[in-house]
Tab-separated table of C-alpha atoms and ligand atoms in Angstrom:
chain	number	residue	atom	x	y	z
Y	271	UNK	CA	170.030	-212.422	-40.792
Y	272	UNK	CA	167.496	-211.112	-38.297
Y	273	UNK	CA	166.318	-208.390	-40.673
Y	274	UNK	CA	164.931	-210.856	-43.191
Y	275	UNK	CA	162.519	-213.749	-42.520
Y	276	UNK	CA	163.832	-217.134	-41.422
Y	277	UNK	CA	162.923	-220.005	-43.714
Y	278	UNK	CA	161.418	-222.909	-41.760
Y	279	UNK	CA	161.925	-226.604	-42.543
Y	280	UNK	CA	159.439	-228.123	-45.011
Y	281	UNK	CA	156.819	-230.106	-43.109
Y	282	UNK	CA	158.153	-228.936	-39.745
Y	283	UNK	CA	156.948	-226.571	-37.041
Y	284	UNK	CA	155.100	-223.676	-38.652
Y	285	UNK	CA	155.131	-219.986	-37.761
Y	286	UNK	CA	152.378	-220.453	-35.174
Y	287	UNK	CA	154.389	-223.099	-33.335
Y	288	UNK	CA	157.538	-220.966	-33.419
Y	289	UNK	CA	155.616	-217.965	-32.126
Y	290	UNK	CA	153.874	-219.871	-29.346
Y	291	UNK	CA	157.239	-221.239	-28.245
Y	292	UNK	CA	158.414	-217.667	-27.819
Y	293	UNK	CA	155.423	-215.769	-26.419
Y	294	UNK	CA	154.080	-218.759	-24.479
Y	295	UNK	CA	157.048	-218.446	-22.150
Y	296	UNK	CA	156.653	-216.041	-19.280
Y	297	UNK	CA	160.377	-215.393	-18.870
Y	298	UNK	CA	160.670	-214.421	-22.518
Y	299	UNK	CA	157.847	-211.905	-22.090
Y	300	UNK	CA	159.464	-210.441	-18.989
Y	301	UNK	CA	162.926	-210.254	-20.571
Y	302	UNK	CA	161.410	-208.529	-23.622
Y	303	UNK	CA	159.460	-206.106	-21.512
Y	304	UNK	CA	162.679	-204.850	-19.912
Y	305	UNK	CA	164.433	-204.889	-23.282
Y	306	UNK	CA	161.872	-202.499	-24.793
Y	307	UNK	CA	162.378	-200.302	-21.734
Y	308	UNK	CA	166.103	-200.134	-22.524
Y	309	UNK	CA	167.731	-203.042	-20.682
Y	310	UNK	CA	170.619	-204.644	-22.601
Y	311	UNK	CA	172.885	-206.171	-20.015
Y	312	UNK	CA	172.746	-209.429	-18.175
Y	313	UNK	CA	173.202	-207.820	-14.758
Y	314	UNK	CA	170.320	-205.409	-15.387
Y	315	UNK	CA	167.891	-208.271	-16.062
Y	316	UNK	CA	169.185	-210.108	-13.001
Y	317	UNK	CA	168.514	-206.997	-10.920
Y	318	UNK	CA	165.057	-206.383	-12.423
Y	319	UNK	CA	163.634	-209.921	-12.386
Y	320	UNK	CA	163.457	-212.806	-9.910
Y	321	UNK	CA	165.274	-214.946	-12.469
Y	322	UNK	CA	168.027	-217.495	-11.920
Y	323	UNK	CA	171.366	-217.469	-13.687
Y	324	UNK	CA	170.585	-220.670	-15.605
Y	325	UNK	CA	167.157	-219.524	-16.787
Y	326	UNK	CA	168.309	-216.072	-17.894
Y	327	UNK	CA	171.322	-217.497	-19.736
Y	328	UNK	CA	169.157	-220.070	-21.526
Y	329	UNK	CA	166.463	-217.555	-22.497
Y	330	UNK	CA	168.930	-214.953	-23.799
Y	331	UNK	CA	170.667	-217.637	-25.875
Y	332	UNK	CA	167.322	-218.834	-27.242
Y	333	UNK	CA	166.075	-215.325	-28.068
Y	334	UNK	CA	169.400	-214.578	-29.765
Y	335	UNK	CA	169.167	-217.795	-31.791
Y	336	UNK	CA	165.653	-216.752	-32.850
Y	337	UNK	CA	166.989	-213.447	-34.149
Y	338	UNK	CA	165.226	-211.342	-31.506
Y	339	UNK	CA	168.507	-210.089	-30.002
Y	340	UNK	CA	171.914	-209.328	-31.447
Y	341	UNK	CA	174.716	-210.222	-29.080
Y	342	UNK	CA	177.110	-207.278	-29.230
Y	343	UNK	CA	180.501	-207.124	-27.521
Y	344	UNK	CA	181.519	-204.144	-25.505
Y	345	UNK	CA	184.409	-203.538	-23.089
Y	346	UNK	CA	186.460	-206.573	-24.040
Y	347	UNK	CA	184.571	-209.805	-23.493
Y	348	UNK	CA	181.339	-208.386	-22.071
Y	349	UNK	CA	178.151	-208.616	-24.105
Y	350	UNK	CA	175.008	-206.626	-24.597
Y	351	UNK	CA	171.787	-207.989	-26.011
Y	352	UNK	CA	170.344	-205.479	-28.430
Y	353	UNK	CA	166.874	-205.887	-29.908
Y	354	UNK	CA	166.993	-206.482	-33.653
Y	355	UNK	CA	164.383	-205.162	-36.074
Y	356	UNK	CA	162.591	-208.485	-35.575
Y	357	UNK	CA	162.762	-208.073	-31.808
Y	358	UNK	CA	161.533	-204.471	-31.863
Y	359	UNK	CA	158.685	-205.647	-34.096
Y	360	UNK	CA	157.279	-207.596	-31.122
Y	361	UNK	CA	155.881	-204.418	-29.531
Y	362	UNK	CA	152.241	-205.051	-30.621
Y	363	UNK	CA	152.338	-208.453	-28.931
Y	364	UNK	CA	153.683	-207.033	-25.659
Y	365	UNK	CA	151.194	-204.166	-25.745
Y	366	UNK	CA	148.199	-206.433	-26.266
Y	367	UNK	CA	149.322	-208.836	-23.508
Y	368	UNK	CA	149.688	-205.935	-21.068
Y	369	UNK	CA	146.364	-204.410	-22.121
Y	370	UNK	CA	144.526	-207.695	-21.683
Y	371	UNK	CA	146.151	-208.380	-18.317
Y	372	UNK	CA	145.372	-204.891	-17.086
Y	373	UNK	CA	141.727	-205.089	-18.219
Y	374	UNK	CA	140.961	-208.609	-17.023
Y	375	UNK	CA	143.456	-209.574	-14.339
Y	376	UNK	CA	143.292	-206.561	-12.016
Y	377	UNK	CA	145.234	-208.230	-9.201
Y	378	UNK	CA	148.408	-207.955	-11.283
Y	379	UNK	CA	147.822	-204.480	-12.682
Y	380	UNK	CA	150.512	-202.856	-10.554
Y	381	UNK	CA	153.201	-205.063	-12.067
Y	382	UNK	CA	152.381	-203.905	-15.615
Y	383	UNK	CA	154.101	-201.065	-17.421
Y	384	UNK	CA	152.266	-197.824	-18.092
Y	385	UNK	CA	151.801	-197.170	-21.820
Y	386	UNK	CA	151.578	-193.625	-23.113
Y	387	UNK	CA	150.843	-192.555	-26.679
Y	388	UNK	CA	153.375	-189.804	-27.387
Y	389	UNK	CA	151.263	-188.158	-30.098
Y	390	UNK	CA	148.252	-187.458	-27.861
Y	391	UNK	CA	150.049	-187.652	-24.522
Y	392	UNK	CA	147.575	-190.008	-22.881
Y	393	UNK	CA	147.714	-193.403	-21.295
Y	394	UNK	CA	145.839	-195.674	-23.632
Y	395	UNK	CA	144.571	-199.123	-24.433
Y	396	UNK	CA	145.310	-200.421	-27.930
Y	397	UNK	CA	142.353	-201.139	-30.200
Y	398	UNK	CA	142.632	-203.842	-32.846
Y	399	UNK	CA	141.944	-202.713	-36.403
Y	400	UNK	CA	142.309	-203.954	-39.981
Y	401	UNK	CA	145.465	-202.744	-41.734
Y	402	UNK	CA	143.693	-202.628	-45.108
Y	403	UNK	CA	140.691	-200.483	-44.139
Y	404	UNK	CA	141.653	-199.176	-40.654
Y	405	UNK	CA	138.271	-200.189	-39.223
Y	406	UNK	CA	138.276	-201.502	-35.633
Y	407	UNK	CA	137.551	-205.233	-35.540
Y	408	UNK	CA	136.158	-207.793	-33.125
Y	409	UNK	CA	136.848	-211.522	-33.418
Y	410	UNK	CA	133.555	-212.106	-35.245
Y	411	UNK	CA	134.594	-209.606	-37.959
Y	412	UNK	CA	137.558	-211.740	-38.976
Y	413	UNK	CA	137.532	-215.260	-40.415
Y	414	UNK	CA	140.624	-217.373	-39.910
Y	415	UNK	CA	141.432	-220.674	-41.601
Y	416	UNK	CA	144.522	-222.838	-41.868
Y	417	UNK	CA	146.794	-222.054	-44.802
Y	418	UNK	CA	149.138	-224.515	-46.563
Y	419	UNK	CA	151.485	-224.961	-43.577
Y	420	UNK	CA	148.627	-224.880	-41.061
Y	421	UNK	CA	147.605	-227.889	-38.992
Y	422	UNK	CA	147.307	-228.544	-35.286
Y	423	UNK	CA	150.352	-230.865	-35.347
Y	424	UNK	CA	152.591	-228.306	-36.996
Y	425	UNK	CA	151.413	-225.553	-34.624
Y	426	UNK	CA	152.691	-227.232	-31.452
Y	427	UNK	CA	154.847	-224.713	-29.545
Y	428	UNK	CA	158.519	-225.085	-30.423
Y	429	UNK	CA	160.950	-224.222	-27.686
Y	430	UNK	CA	164.394	-225.472	-26.967
Y	431	UNK	CA	164.299	-223.737	-23.604
Y	432	UNK	CA	161.067	-225.232	-22.323
Y	433	UNK	CA	161.402	-227.641	-19.500
Y	434	UNK	CA	158.776	-229.136	-17.317
Y	435	UNK	CA	157.912	-227.047	-14.316
Y	436	UNK	CA	159.335	-223.809	-15.629
Y	437	UNK	CA	156.005	-222.143	-16.322
Y	438	UNK	CA	154.425	-219.951	-13.665
Y	439	UNK	CA	157.820	-219.312	-12.110
Y	440	UNK	CA	157.594	-215.553	-12.000
Y	441	UNK	CA	153.809	-215.548	-11.639
Y	442	UNK	CA	153.448	-212.129	-13.261
Y	443	UNK	CA	151.336	-213.243	-16.234
Y	444	UNK	CA	149.632	-216.339	-14.806
Y	445	UNK	CA	146.470	-216.041	-16.888
Y	446	UNK	CA	148.230	-215.311	-20.164
Y	447	UNK	CA	150.332	-218.387	-19.452
Y	448	UNK	CA	147.294	-220.555	-18.720
Y	449	UNK	CA	145.976	-219.554	-22.150
Y	450	UNK	CA	149.088	-219.905	-24.315
Y	451	UNK	CA	151.750	-221.409	-22.048
Y	452	UNK	CA	151.256	-224.980	-23.179
Y	453	UNK	CA	150.361	-226.941	-26.238
Y	454	UNK	CA	146.804	-227.985	-25.494
Y	455	UNK	CA	145.623	-224.741	-23.948
Y	456	UNK	CA	146.740	-222.750	-26.957
Y	457	UNK	CA	145.169	-225.315	-29.309
Y	458	UNK	CA	141.828	-225.150	-27.467
Y	459	UNK	CA	141.897	-221.369	-27.501
Y	460	UNK	CA	142.748	-221.414	-31.229
Y	461	UNK	CA	139.934	-223.903	-31.813
Y	462	UNK	CA	137.496	-221.618	-29.995
Y	463	UNK	CA	138.516	-218.679	-32.210
Y	464	UNK	CA	137.955	-220.955	-35.232
Y	465	UNK	CA	134.416	-221.630	-33.997
Y	466	UNK	CA	134.631	-224.909	-32.054
Y	467	UNK	CA	132.180	-225.172	-29.153
Y	468	UNK	CA	131.739	-228.814	-28.270
Y	469	UNK	CA	133.856	-231.151	-26.191
Y	470	UNK	CA	133.874	-233.720	-28.959
Y	471	UNK	CA	134.999	-231.213	-31.572
Y	472	UNK	CA	137.919	-230.080	-29.432
Y	473	UNK	CA	138.863	-233.703	-28.872
Y	474	UNK	CA	138.512	-234.854	-32.472
Y	475	UNK	CA	139.612	-231.832	-34.473
Y	476	UNK	CA	142.611	-231.107	-32.263
Y	477	UNK	CA	143.484	-234.753	-31.635
Y	478	UNK	CA	143.593	-233.954	-27.931
Y	479	UNK	CA	143.344	-236.593	-25.194
Y	480	UNK	CA	139.858	-236.380	-23.589
Y	481	UNK	CA	141.200	-236.017	-20.039
Y	482	UNK	CA	143.254	-233.004	-21.123
Y	483	UNK	CA	140.318	-231.449	-22.975
Y	484	UNK	CA	138.170	-231.868	-19.855
Y	485	UNK	CA	140.836	-230.324	-17.661
Y	486	UNK	CA	141.481	-227.328	-19.941
Y	487	UNK	CA	137.773	-226.627	-20.445
Y	488	UNK	CA	137.314	-226.638	-16.679
Y	489	UNK	CA	140.254	-224.250	-16.182
Y	490	UNK	CA	139.044	-221.937	-18.961
Y	491	UNK	CA	135.579	-221.814	-17.365
Y	492	UNK	CA	137.099	-221.090	-13.934
Y	493	UNK	CA	139.165	-218.267	-15.411
Y	494	UNK	CA	136.099	-216.828	-17.132
Y	495	UNK	CA	137.518	-217.388	-20.637
Y	496	UNK	CA	134.699	-219.778	-21.577
Y	497	UNK	CA	131.135	-220.000	-20.373
Y	498	UNK	CA	129.030	-223.128	-20.564
Y	499	UNK	CA	125.872	-222.864	-22.598
Y	500	UNK	CA	123.320	-225.681	-23.027
Y	501	UNK	CA	123.377	-227.023	-26.564
Y	502	UNK	CA	120.534	-226.017	-28.867
Y	503	UNK	CA	120.420	-229.575	-30.182
Y	504	UNK	CA	120.226	-231.394	-26.882
Y	505	UNK	CA	119.582	-229.806	-23.539
Y	506	UNK	CA	121.868	-232.246	-21.718
Y	507	UNK	CA	124.866	-231.293	-23.875
Y	508	UNK	CA	127.025	-228.383	-22.921
Y	509	UNK	CA	128.786	-226.122	-25.377
Y	510	UNK	CA	131.663	-223.795	-24.561
Y	511	UNK	CA	131.599	-220.199	-25.714
Y	512	UNK	CA	134.172	-217.453	-25.395
Y	513	UNK	CA	133.223	-214.740	-22.916
Y	514	UNK	CA	134.120	-211.050	-23.356
Y	515	UNK	CA	137.307	-211.809	-21.458
Y	516	UNK	CA	138.122	-214.703	-23.793
Y	517	UNK	CA	137.340	-212.679	-26.918
Y	518	UNK	CA	139.441	-209.872	-25.450
Y	519	UNK	CA	142.501	-212.070	-25.926
Y	520	UNK	CA	142.047	-212.071	-29.721
Y	521	UNK	CA	144.389	-209.090	-30.306
Y	522	UNK	CA	147.192	-211.034	-28.585
Y	523	UNK	CA	146.562	-214.037	-30.814
Y	524	UNK	CA	146.469	-212.141	-34.104
Y	525	UNK	CA	149.381	-209.795	-33.385
Y	526	UNK	CA	151.521	-212.758	-32.281
Y	527	UNK	CA	150.618	-214.832	-35.336
Y	528	UNK	CA	151.193	-211.887	-37.670
Y	529	UNK	CA	154.645	-211.361	-36.144
Y	530	UNK	CA	155.433	-215.052	-36.513
Y	531	UNK	CA	154.342	-215.155	-40.133
Y	532	UNK	CA	156.262	-211.991	-40.952
Y	533	UNK	CA	159.515	-213.378	-39.624
Y	534	UNK	CA	159.265	-217.167	-40.017
Y	535	UNK	CA	158.178	-218.535	-43.371
Y	536	UNK	CA	157.246	-222.125	-44.069
Y	537	UNK	CA	158.085	-223.099	-47.671
Y	538	UNK	CA	154.506	-224.320	-48.208
Y	539	UNK	CA	152.972	-220.928	-47.366
Y	540	UNK	CA	151.263	-219.377	-44.326
Y	541	UNK	CA	149.890	-221.369	-41.396
Y	542	UNK	CA	146.841	-219.192	-40.874
Y	543	UNK	CA	145.095	-216.808	-43.182
Y	544	UNK	CA	142.612	-214.238	-41.957
Y	545	UNK	CA	140.103	-212.251	-43.897
Y	546	UNK	CA	138.248	-209.145	-42.772
Y	547	UNK	CA	134.614	-209.896	-43.507
Y	548	UNK	CA	133.429	-206.358	-44.103
Y	549	UNK	CA	136.209	-205.102	-46.435
Y	550	UNK	CA	136.806	-208.625	-47.824
Y	551	UNK	CA	140.563	-208.158	-47.872
Y	552	UNK	CA	143.236	-210.223	-46.174
Y	553	UNK	CA	143.340	-209.235	-42.561
Y	554	UNK	CA	146.529	-208.084	-40.915
Y	555	UNK	CA	146.388	-206.400	-37.531
Y	556	UNK	CA	146.995	-202.741	-36.889
Y	557	UNK	CA	146.727	-201.185	-33.445
Y	558	UNK	CA	145.009	-197.878	-32.832
Y	559	UNK	CA	145.295	-195.646	-29.797
Y	560	UNK	CA	142.117	-196.198	-27.790
Y	561	UNK	CA	142.150	-192.556	-26.685
Y	562	UNK	CA	142.761	-190.558	-29.892
Y	563	UNK	CA	142.101	-193.254	-32.523
Y	564	UNK	CA	145.376	-192.753	-34.418
Y	565	UNK	CA	147.301	-195.765	-35.752
Y	566	UNK	CA	150.159	-196.649	-33.409
Y	567	UNK	CA	153.746	-197.328	-34.293
Y	568	UNK	CA	156.439	-198.693	-32.000
Y	569	UNK	CA	158.152	-195.311	-31.702
Y	570	UNK	CA	154.871	-193.623	-30.679
Y	571	UNK	CA	154.536	-195.696	-27.551
Y	572	UNK	CA	156.365	-194.785	-24.373
Y	573	UNK	CA	156.603	-197.589	-21.857
Y	574	UNK	CA	157.388	-196.793	-18.285
Y	575	UNK	CA	156.647	-197.558	-14.701
M	135	LIG	ZN1	139.353	-204.310	-43.473
M	136	LIG	ZN1	146.543	-191.353	-28.764
């Protein structure tokens, strides 16, 4: 089941919403980080993370239901959680989260894994490139628009395990979580990558309550994700533009959405479609080693601490 895509309900949550529900949860990211480093057993996660019994049980059940883990019996009634093909395919998302955190949130750098490219033997940062032409890309090189299952309503994070007050529990990826850990933050970030700049556009296009838009814009400015720029039309209007730090999060967004659309298919078609402006082909992400320039694969990357 986990080796082929899951068909989503017609008219329901799309692949973006499913993906945000998974990667917008800090515990999921931490559980997956240890899983790619070889952890399979409940007790090992309990030993490695400041996680409660209830939270770990709920997250493992949710990740198993999503096809990320296979629950495999060993020694009688004990179970191991083994990453499926779908689960192992999450490595570009984890890598880009860690790379962004290590570049832009230096106070947490020591809690991040060290990534080594086996082929060239160096520690590296991943570079985002186009799968079709292998050229490195920046956000402005890629145009993204909603596809047939794309809309803000259908992209709301889905998550059976999400409860109020559970975010920021571990505090290891606080900035990643303030960007994608809740519905309106991720919508505002997505809107910014689609070219929205004005308060009113965020409010109207996203259907977001004005008080929430105001709060998120303030937080994004404080975190250095957005900067305020006076409008060219009227000097007393402010527009919000992504900074280098904000644009630096783009690889997380596109690798996560590509994973979601690979493994969760809405019957109507994709939620988001990207095109690489210079080669004019559909854009899918590929990661290159920032040191030697070679294309990375999951097996090429050693993760350790
Ligand atoms: Zn291209
Ligand atoms: Zn390399």
